GROMACS .gro file of C-alpha atoms in nm:
model
  295
    1MET     CA    1  10.588  10.990   7.401
    2GLU     CA    2  10.433  10.669   7.539
    3GLN     CA    3  10.591  10.735   7.878
    4ASN     CA    4  10.441  11.082   7.877
    5LEU     CA    5  10.095  10.943   7.808
    6LEU     CA    6  10.134  10.680   8.080
    7SER     CA    7  10.250  10.942   8.330
    8ILE     CA    8   9.955  11.166   8.241
    9LEU     CA    9   9.717  10.871   8.287
   10VAL     CA   10   9.865  10.793   8.632
   11LEU     CA   11   9.837  11.157   8.736
   12ILE     CA   12   9.473  11.173   8.622
   13CYS     CA   13   9.398  10.860   8.828
   14ILE     CA   14   9.566  11.018   9.132
   15LEU     CA   15   9.355  11.330   9.078
   16ILE     CA   16   9.028  11.131   9.059
   17PHE     CA   17   9.101  10.922   9.370
   18SER     CA   18   9.216  11.230   9.561
   19ILE     CA   19   8.900  11.424   9.479
   20ILE     CA   20   8.689  11.127   9.592
   21HIS     CA   21   8.902  11.107   9.908
   22VAL     CA   22   8.853  11.472   9.999
   23THR     CA   23   8.482  11.477   9.915
   24VAL     CA   24   8.388  11.165  10.112
   25ASN     CA   25   8.593  11.263  10.418
   26ILE     CA   26   8.451  11.616  10.427
   27ILE     CA   27   8.096  11.477  10.413
   28THR     CA   28   8.179  11.215  10.677
   29ILE     CA   29   8.341  11.456  10.919
   30SER     CA   30   8.044  11.694  10.890
   31LYS     CA   31   7.806  11.412  10.983
   32SER     CA   32   8.029  11.277  11.260
   33TYR     CA   33   7.957  11.577  11.484
   34ASN     CA   34   7.607  11.439  11.535
   35TYR     CA   35   7.767  11.141  11.714
   36GLY     CA   36   7.959  11.347  11.970
   37ASP     CA   37   8.259  11.173  12.123
   38ILE     CA   38   8.140  10.830  12.010
   39LEU     CA   39   8.333  10.878  11.684
   40ARG     CA   40   8.619  11.078  11.834
   41LEU     CA   41   8.876  10.817  11.727
   42GLN     CA   42   8.767  10.844  11.365
   43LYS     CA   43   8.766  11.226  11.349
   44GLY     CA   44   9.145  11.238  11.341
   45VAL     CA   45   9.145  10.987  11.055
   46PHE     CA   46   8.897  11.203  10.863
   47ILE     CA   47   9.124  11.508  10.888
   48ASP     CA   48   9.439  11.312  10.798
   49ASN     CA   49   9.280  11.168  10.486
   50ILE     CA   50   9.149  11.508  10.378
   51MET     CA   51   9.511  11.629  10.388
   52ILE     CA   52   9.622  11.321  10.193
   53GLY     CA   53   9.357  11.391   9.930
   54CYS     CA   54   9.463  11.757   9.902
   55LEU     CA   55   9.827  11.649   9.862
   56GLY     CA   56   9.723  11.411   9.585
   57ILE     CA   57   9.538  11.689   9.404
   58LEU     CA   58   9.844  11.917   9.423
   59ILE     CA   59  10.075  11.640   9.300
   60SER     CA   60   9.853  11.560   9.004
   61GLY     CA   61   9.815  11.927   8.911
   62PHE     CA   62  10.184  12.017   8.926
   63GLY     CA   63  10.277  11.682   8.774
   64LEU     CA   64  10.064  11.743   8.466
   65PHE     CA   65  10.210  12.092   8.430
   66SER     CA   66  10.568  11.964   8.459
   67ILE     CA   67  10.509  11.704   8.186
   68LEU     CA   68  10.335  11.937   7.944
   69ALA     CA   69  10.588  12.217   8.001
   70TYR     CA   70  10.895  11.988   8.022
   71HIS     CA   71  10.985  12.151   8.354
   72ARG     CA   72  11.269  11.941   8.496
   73MET     CA   73  11.297  12.107   8.837
   74LEU     CA   74  10.923  12.083   8.897
   75SER     CA   75  10.936  11.716   8.800
   76LYS     CA   76  11.193  11.657   9.075
   77ILE     CA   77  10.966  11.825   9.329
   78VAL     CA   78  10.668  11.618   9.215
   79VAL     CA   79  10.875  11.300   9.251
   80ALA     CA   80  10.967  11.391   9.609
   81PHE     CA   81  10.608  11.469   9.709
   82SER     CA   82  10.483  11.159   9.530
   83PHE     CA   83  10.712  10.952   9.751
   84LEU     CA   84  10.577  11.139  10.055
   85LEU     CA   85  10.220  11.064   9.943
   86GLY     CA   86  10.297  10.693   9.922
   87ILE     CA   87  10.440  10.692  10.275
   88LEU     CA   88  10.146  10.886  10.418
   89THR     CA   89   9.890  10.652  10.261
   90ILE     CA   90  10.067  10.348  10.407
   91VAL     CA   91  10.071  10.510  10.751
   92SER     CA   92   9.701  10.596  10.716
   93ILE     CA   93   9.615  10.235  10.633
   94ILE     CA   94   9.800  10.113  10.943
   95ILE     CA   95   9.626  10.371  11.167
   96VAL     CA   96   9.283  10.277  11.027
   97LEU     CA   97   9.345   9.907  11.100
   98ILE     CA   98   9.453   9.984  11.457
   99LEU     CA   99   9.154  10.210  11.525
  100GLN     CA  100   8.914   9.961  11.370
  101ALA     CA  101   9.029   9.700  11.621
  102ARG     CA  102   8.970   9.944  11.909
  103SER     CA  103   8.647  10.100  11.786
  104SER     CA  104   8.411   9.831  11.917
  105ASN     CA  105   8.500   9.877  12.284
  106TYR     CA  106   8.534  10.253  12.243
  107VAL     CA  107   8.186  10.292  12.094
  108LYS     CA  108   8.032  10.066  12.358
  109THR     CA  109   8.194  10.250  12.649
  110HIS     CA  110   8.095  10.599  12.531
  111PHE     CA  111   7.745  10.495  12.429
  112LEU     CA  112   7.681  10.349  12.776
  113ASN     CA  113   7.824  10.664  12.929
  114HIS     CA  114   7.570  10.876  12.742
  115MET     CA  115   7.294  10.637  12.846
  116ASN     CA  116   7.385  10.690  13.212
  117GLN     CA  117   7.367  11.068  13.156
  118TYR     CA  118   7.038  11.057  12.965
  119LYS     CA  119   6.816  11.169  13.254
  120ALA     CA  120   7.030  11.463  13.367
  121ASN     CA  121   7.209  11.578  13.052
  122GLN     CA  122   7.024  11.743  12.766
  123ASN     CA  123   7.312  11.690  12.524
  124ALA     CA  124   7.314  11.318  12.598
  125ARG     CA  125   6.941  11.299  12.528
  126VAL     CA  126   6.975  11.481  12.197
  127LEU     CA  127   7.271  11.265  12.095
  128LEU     CA  128   7.114  10.929  12.178
  129ASN     CA  129   6.775  11.018  12.033
  130TYR     CA  130   6.943  11.119  11.708
  131ILE     CA  131   7.144  10.795  11.689
  132GLN     CA  132   6.851  10.570  11.777
  133MET     CA  133   6.619  10.737  11.528
  134LYS     CA  134   6.885  10.748  11.258
  135HIS     CA  135   6.980  10.382  11.285
  136GLU     CA  136   6.644  10.248  11.409
  137CYS     CA  137   6.798  10.092  11.716
  138CYS     CA  138   6.755  10.105  12.093
  139GLY     CA  139   7.017  10.077  12.365
  140ASP     CA  140   7.376   9.963  12.339
  141GLY     CA  141   7.348   9.588  12.283
  142ASN     CA  142   6.967   9.576  12.269
  143TRP     CA  143   6.664   9.761  12.406
  144SER     CA  144   6.684   9.589  12.748
  145ASP     CA  145   6.998   9.792  12.832
  146TRP     CA  146   6.764  10.078  12.924
  147SER     CA  147   6.623   9.871  13.212
  148HIS     CA  148   6.947   9.933  13.401
  149ILE     CA  149   6.916  10.311  13.358
  150SER     CA  150   6.578  10.320  13.540
  151LEU     CA  151   6.424  10.602  13.344
  152LYS     CA  152   6.091  10.490  13.486
  153THR     CA  153   5.892  10.165  13.510
  154LEU     CA  154   5.519  10.100  13.509
  155SER     CA  155   5.541   9.906  13.830
  156SER     CA  156   5.848   9.919  14.050
  157SER     CA  157   5.767   9.590  14.224
  158SER     CA  158   5.715   9.398  13.902
  159PHE     CA  159   6.023   9.566  13.759
  160GLU     CA  160   6.242   9.437  14.043
  161THR     CA  161   6.092   9.092  14.010
  162HIS     CA  162   6.174   9.064  13.641
  163LEU     CA  163   6.501   9.262  13.644
  164ARG     CA  164   6.704   8.959  13.756
  165THR     CA  165   6.580   8.749  13.466
  166ILE     CA  166   6.570   9.010  13.189
  167VAL     CA  167   6.909   8.920  13.044
  168LYS     CA  168   6.823   8.550  13.030
  169LYS     CA  169   6.494   8.602  12.850
  170THR     CA  170   6.446   8.653  12.479
  171HIS     CA  171   6.336   8.987  12.339
  172GLN     CA  172   5.985   8.859  12.274
  173GLU     CA  173   5.935   8.722  12.624
  174SER     CA  174   6.078   9.033  12.786
  175SER     CA  175   5.873   9.275  12.579
  176THR     CA  176   5.546   9.115  12.692
  177SER     CA  177   5.636   9.083  13.060
  178LEU     CA  178   5.815   9.407  13.142
  179GLY     CA  179   5.681   9.761  13.132
  180ILE     CA  180   5.998   9.965  13.086
  181TYR     CA  181   6.011  10.330  12.994
  182LEU     CA  182   6.238  10.377  12.691
  183PRO     CA  183   6.350  10.697  12.516
  184PRO     CA  184   6.097  10.816  12.257
  185SER     CA  185   6.347  10.746  11.979
  186CYS     CA  186   6.317  10.373  12.053
  187CYS     CA  187   5.956  10.368  11.932
  188THR     CA  188   5.869  10.287  11.575
  189GLN     CA  189   5.612  10.486  11.382
  190LEU     CA  190   5.343  10.250  11.514
  191GLY     CA  191   5.469  10.268  11.872
  192THR     CA  192   5.290  10.431  12.164
  193LEU     CA  193   5.443  10.735  12.334
  194ILE     CA  194   5.343  10.866  12.676
  195LYS     CA  195   5.422  11.192  12.849
  196TYR     CA  196   5.560  11.189  13.201
  197SER     CA  197   5.701  11.496  13.381
  198SER     CA  198   5.700  11.692  13.055
  199ASN     CA  199   5.913  11.421  12.890
  200LEU     CA  200   5.808  11.172  12.625
  201TYR     CA  201   5.879  10.803  12.673
  202CYS     CA  202   5.829  10.488  12.469
  203LEU     CA  203   5.666  10.199  12.657
  204SER     CA  204   5.799   9.848  12.618
  205ASN     CA  205   5.436   9.738  12.645
  206ALA     CA  206   5.115   9.937  12.640
  207HIS     CA  207   4.803   9.811  12.815
  208ASN     CA  208   4.973   9.474  12.868
  209LEU     CA  209   5.030   9.442  12.494
  210PRO     CA  210   5.369   9.456  12.321
  211ASN     CA  211   5.450   9.800  12.192
  212GLY     CA  212   5.621   9.886  11.864
  213PHE     CA  213   5.986   9.969  11.934
  214TYR     CA  214   6.332   9.886  11.801
  215LYS     CA  215   6.490   9.589  11.973
  216ASP     CA  216   6.837   9.578  11.820
  217GLY     CA  217   7.123   9.770  11.981
  218CYS     CA  218   7.302  10.069  11.829
  219SER     CA  219   7.666   9.976  11.885
  220LYS     CA  220   7.658   9.709  11.616
  221ARG     CA  221   7.504   9.953  11.369
  222ILE     CA  222   7.766  10.218  11.443
  223ASN     CA  223   8.052   9.969  11.423
  224LYS     CA  224   7.919   9.848  11.089
  225ILE     CA  225   7.940  10.204  10.954
  226ILE     CA  226   8.293  10.237  11.091
  227ASN     CA  227   8.394   9.911  10.921
  228ILE     CA  228   8.251  10.026  10.588
  229TYR     CA  229   8.437  10.356  10.616
  230SER     CA  230   8.760  10.176  10.712
  231ILE     CA  231   8.734   9.949  10.407
  232PHE     CA  232   8.677  10.254  10.187
  233ILE     CA  233   8.985  10.430  10.329
  234ILE     CA  234   9.200  10.120  10.286
  235ILE     CA  235   9.093  10.075   9.923
  236ILE     CA  236   9.144  10.440   9.824
  237ASN     CA  237   9.477  10.468  10.004
  238SER     CA  238   9.596  10.140   9.850
  239PHE     CA  239   9.531  10.277   9.501
  240LEU     CA  240   9.703  10.605   9.589
  241THR     CA  241  10.003  10.415   9.728
  242ILE     CA  242  10.045  10.211   9.409
  243LEU     CA  243   9.992  10.511   9.180
  244SER     CA  244  10.227  10.741   9.372
  245PHE     CA  245  10.516  10.491   9.369
  246LEU     CA  246  10.445  10.408   9.004
  247LEU     CA  247  10.467  10.777   8.915
  248ILE     CA  248  10.822  10.816   9.047
  249PRO     CA  249  11.009  10.604   8.785
  250LEU     CA  250  10.788  10.738   8.507
  251LEU     CA  251  10.877  11.099   8.584
  252LEU     CA  252  11.245  11.014   8.629
  253ARG     CA  253  11.254  10.848   8.286
  254ILE     CA  254  11.088  11.148   8.128
  255TYR     CA  255  11.345  11.370   8.298
  256SER     CA  256  11.637  11.166   8.164
  257ASN     CA  257  11.486  11.156   7.816
  258SER     CA  258  11.431  11.531   7.819
  259ILE     CA  259  11.805  11.583   7.885
  260HIS     CA  260  11.887  11.355   7.591
  261ARG     CA  261  11.648  11.541   7.364
  262LYS     CA  262  11.791  11.879   7.461
  263THR     CA  263  12.156  11.780   7.393
  264VAL     CA  264  12.284  12.014   7.122
  265VAL     CA  265  12.494  11.861   6.844
  266ILE     CA  266  12.690  12.110   6.637
  267HIS     CA  267  12.717  11.983   6.280
  268GLN     CA  268  12.977  12.091   6.034
  269LEU     CA  269  12.882  12.417   5.871
  270PRO     CA  270  12.879  12.468   5.495
  271GLN     CA  271  13.213  12.505   5.318
  272ASP     CA  272  13.180  12.883   5.279
  273TYR     CA  273  13.169  12.929   5.653
  274LEU     CA  274  13.463  12.700   5.745
  275TRP     CA  275  13.810  12.832   5.821
  276HIS     CA  276  14.066  12.723   5.558
  277PRO     CA  277  14.412  12.623   5.684
  278SER     CA  278  14.712  12.818   5.566
  279SER     CA  279  14.976  12.558   5.657
  280LEU     CA  280  15.025  12.180   5.637
  281LYS     CA  281  15.002  12.142   6.015
  282GLU     CA  282  14.675  12.327   6.033
  283TYR     CA  283  14.552  12.127   5.732
  284TYR     CA  284  14.553  11.798   5.925
  285ALA     CA  285  14.392  11.955   6.233
  286SER     CA  286  14.023  11.895   6.303
  287PRO     CA  287  13.797  12.148   6.132
  288VAL     CA  288  13.663  12.420   6.355
  289PRO     CA  289  13.339  12.601   6.283
  290TRP     CA  290  13.403  12.960   6.189
  291PHE     CA  291  13.151  13.236   6.191
  292PRO     CA  292  13.212  13.561   6.010
  293TYR     CA  293  13.273  13.852   6.236
  294LYS     CA  294  13.147  14.192   6.140
  295GLN     CA  295  13.317  14.496   6.283
   0.00000   0.00000   0.00000
């Protein structure tokens, strides 16, 4: 009975973690489409872990039914799929660790690619403006990355003069000396926007005064979100791995005990229903249950 309760508890835990797994990954994959191909590596992980969560829900459901109904064949099937769940969660953890190591360069490369397409590609503009407004950031590493895109400058001569020293200067020094046109999403709520050729831009300085805009880059913010998600996946899958392998011996013990409980022992029937020997040889033979036969 105690093993049954422990097995039920393990199955309930698998069900809870699996539901959390499916819910979080569905929400995450729905939001990831706003990031375009910047999160392409993670989209496959989202789908894989949704399948893992669904498998965990099925295992917990059928496992509870097999215990409550003492269904031996179904218990065997649950054991097999529980082993499969443990293997899949381990593989998922390994894939997440590999992708996490590659995500930094991948995000940087694709973010810069969209920056280069910002002027000519509407989709790139929508994508970057969404990311920069969402995370309150500007550029890849910092806001000065937009100086290399040449959206537009206040003064081309002064721009070329300061372009060679922009990387060496601090954000505060650069923001007061350079007049660089930034995407409108780089401006804070107190920033100044101007309209040029039917497009809105955020000035790095307005009227020779520093403008209000985000100075930190977006890649670090995106990678931070990826790291948090990776840690979440590793934790959930670690619990599912432990629970799935713990469930296997519990169900096997219940299966063996159910066979022992269902073993039928035929006891000696009352004297009136036993066959009486008619000879000395039959007298010393082992008694055999006898049931009356009605014609």
